[in-house]
Amino acid sequence: GRQLKPSDVGLLASMGIADVPVYEKPRVLIVPTGEEIVPRGEAPGPGQMNESNGVMNYLYVKRFGGVPTVHGIVPDKKEALAEALREGAAYDLVVTTGGSSVGRRDLIVEVLSSMGDVLAHGVAIKPGKPVALGLIGTAKKIPIVCLPGYPAACAIDAMVFVDPAVKKLGHLPPTQYKTQRALLTRKIYSEPGFRTYTRVSIDDGRATPLR
């Protein structure tokens, strides 16, 4: 039940213990979705943008303690999305980005409901309300987190939901985020009943909200 530090490994080696049982790092499939995104490095056309949530979550999953793999961009088509989710059966966790809201092309939750269980769709946090949580498959249940496409919401939901999922699957201790009290320099809009996450700059105990 302990995460081994270099000194722990040295102690085991000094005792002649060369092998100990350990847990593998969770393997995480990251699936960027959307008709409007194109691979990084390509010039986006009208109404398009470069894909960014996939690489962001790749780095987040590494930070959280998992082994990430980024899938190619999947268009907003039910069969293409279903095929990508089926590939997730070979992983410990699936993370999708985009398509989790309620627009005409937001299909990922509908596809998930046909292939497994939707445990939650919409949470009381901002940004990040449209996140969905569920399980894929029947015999072997693979957890899935469907992140929204808006980058700020995607980042917040990754820290709130993907981080503890990776930690639990990898038998790792939970992340202890640093906290401090500060005086706001101006009001922050917050909807009653929602937890609001806002980026700020802190200087001499005063917190200034950032765009």
Coordinates of C-alpha atoms in Angstrom, one line a residue, residues 83-198:
E83 CA -15.9 1.9 -33.1
A84 CA -13.6 4.2 -31.1
L85 CA -15.3 3.2 -27.9
R86 CA -15.1 -0.5 -28.8
E87 CA -11.3 0.0 -29.1
G88 CA -11.4 1.2 -25.5
A89 CA -12.1 -2.3 -24.3
A90 CA -8.3 -2.9 -24.5
Y91 CA -7.7 -0.1 -22.0
D92 CA -8.3 0.6 -18.3
L93 CA -10.0 4.0 -18.8
V94 CA -11.4 5.9 -21.8
V95 CA -11.5 9.7 -22.0
T96 CA -13.3 11.4 -24.8
T97 CA -13.2 15.1 -25.6
G98 CA -16.0 17.0 -27.3
G99 CA -19.5 16.1 -28.1
S100 CA -20.8 15.8 -24.6
S101 CA -23.2 18.6 -24.6
V102 CA -26.8 18.6 -26.0
G103 CA -26.3 20.0 -29.5
R104 CA -27.3 18.4 -32.8
R105 CA -23.8 17.0 -33.3
D106 CA -23.2 16.1 -29.6
L107 CA -23.6 12.3 -30.0
I108 CA -21.1 10.7 -27.6
V109 CA -23.6 10.3 -24.7
E110 CA -26.2 8.7 -27.0
V111 CA -23.6 6.3 -28.3
L112 CA -22.4 5.5 -24.8
S113 CA -25.9 4.7 -23.6
S114 CA -26.3 2.2 -26.4
M115 CA -23.0 0.4 -25.5
G116 CA -23.0 0.6 -21.7
D117 CA -24.2 2.7 -18.8
V118 CA -24.4 6.5 -18.4
L119 CA -24.0 7.1 -14.7
A120 CA -24.1 10.9 -14.9
H121 CA -24.5 13.6 -17.5
G122 CA -24.2 17.1 -16.3
V123 CA -22.6 18.1 -13.0
A124 CA -23.0 21.3 -10.9
I125 CA -19.6 22.9 -11.7
K126 CA -18.6 25.7 -14.0
P127 CA -16.9 25.6 -16.4
G128 CA -17.4 21.8 -17.0
K129 CA -21.1 21.2 -16.6
P130 CA -21.6 18.9 -19.7
V131 CA -19.2 16.2 -18.5
A132 CA -20.6 12.6 -18.7
L133 CA -19.5 9.6 -16.7
G134 CA -20.2 6.0 -17.5
L135 CA -19.2 2.4 -18.1
I136 CA -18.6 0.6 -21.5
G137 CA -19.2 -3.0 -22.2
T138 CA -21.2 -5.8 -20.6
A139 CA -18.9 -8.6 -19.2
K140 CA -16.0 -6.3 -18.5
K141 CA -16.9 -2.8 -17.5
I142 CA -14.5 0.0 -18.7
P143 CA -15.0 3.4 -17.0
I144 CA -15.3 6.3 -19.4
V145 CA -15.2 10.1 -18.8
C146 CA -16.7 12.2 -21.6
L147 CA -15.1 15.7 -21.4
P148 CA -16.6 18.8 -23.0
G149 CA -14.8 20.3 -26.0
Y150 CA -14.4 23.9 -24.6
P151 CA -10.7 23.8 -23.5
A152 CA -11.1 25.5 -20.1
A153 CA -14.0 23.2 -19.2
C154 CA -12.1 20.2 -20.5
A155 CA -9.1 21.1 -18.3
I156 CA -11.2 21.5 -15.2
D157 CA -13.1 18.3 -15.7
A158 CA -9.8 16.4 -16.3
M159 CA -8.5 17.5 -12.9
V160 CA -11.8 16.9 -11.1
F161 CA -12.8 13.5 -12.7
V162 CA -9.9 12.0 -14.7
D163 CA -7.3 12.5 -12.0
P164 CA -9.1 10.6 -9.3
A165 CA -10.1 7.9 -11.8
V166 CA -6.4 7.3 -12.8
K167 CA -5.4 7.4 -9.2
K168 CA -8.0 4.8 -8.2
L169 CA -7.2 2.5 -11.1
G170 CA -3.5 2.7 -10.3
H171 CA -3.8 2.3 -6.6
L172 CA -2.1 5.7 -6.2
P173 CA -2.6 8.2 -3.4
P174 CA -5.0 11.1 -4.2
T175 CA -3.6 14.4 -5.5
Q176 CA -3.2 17.0 -2.7
Y177 CA -3.8 20.3 -4.5
K178 CA -2.3 23.4 -2.7
T179 CA -4.9 25.8 -1.3
Q180 CA -4.7 29.3 0.1
R181 CA -7.1 32.0 1.2
A182 CA -7.0 35.3 -0.8
L183 CA -9.1 38.5 -1.1
L184 CA -10.8 38.9 -4.5
T185 CA -10.1 42.2 -6.2
R186 CA -13.4 42.1 -8.0
K187 CA -16.6 40.0 -8.2
I188 CA -16.8 36.6 -9.8
Y189 CA -20.1 35.6 -11.4
S190 CA -21.2 32.3 -9.7
E191 CA -24.5 30.5 -10.3
P192 CA -26.2 29.4 -7.0
G193 CA -25.8 25.7 -6.4
F194 CA -22.7 25.4 -8.7
R195 CA -19.0 25.1 -7.7
T196 CA -17.2 27.7 -9.8
Y197 CA -13.6 27.4 -10.9
T198 CA -11.9 30.6 -11.9

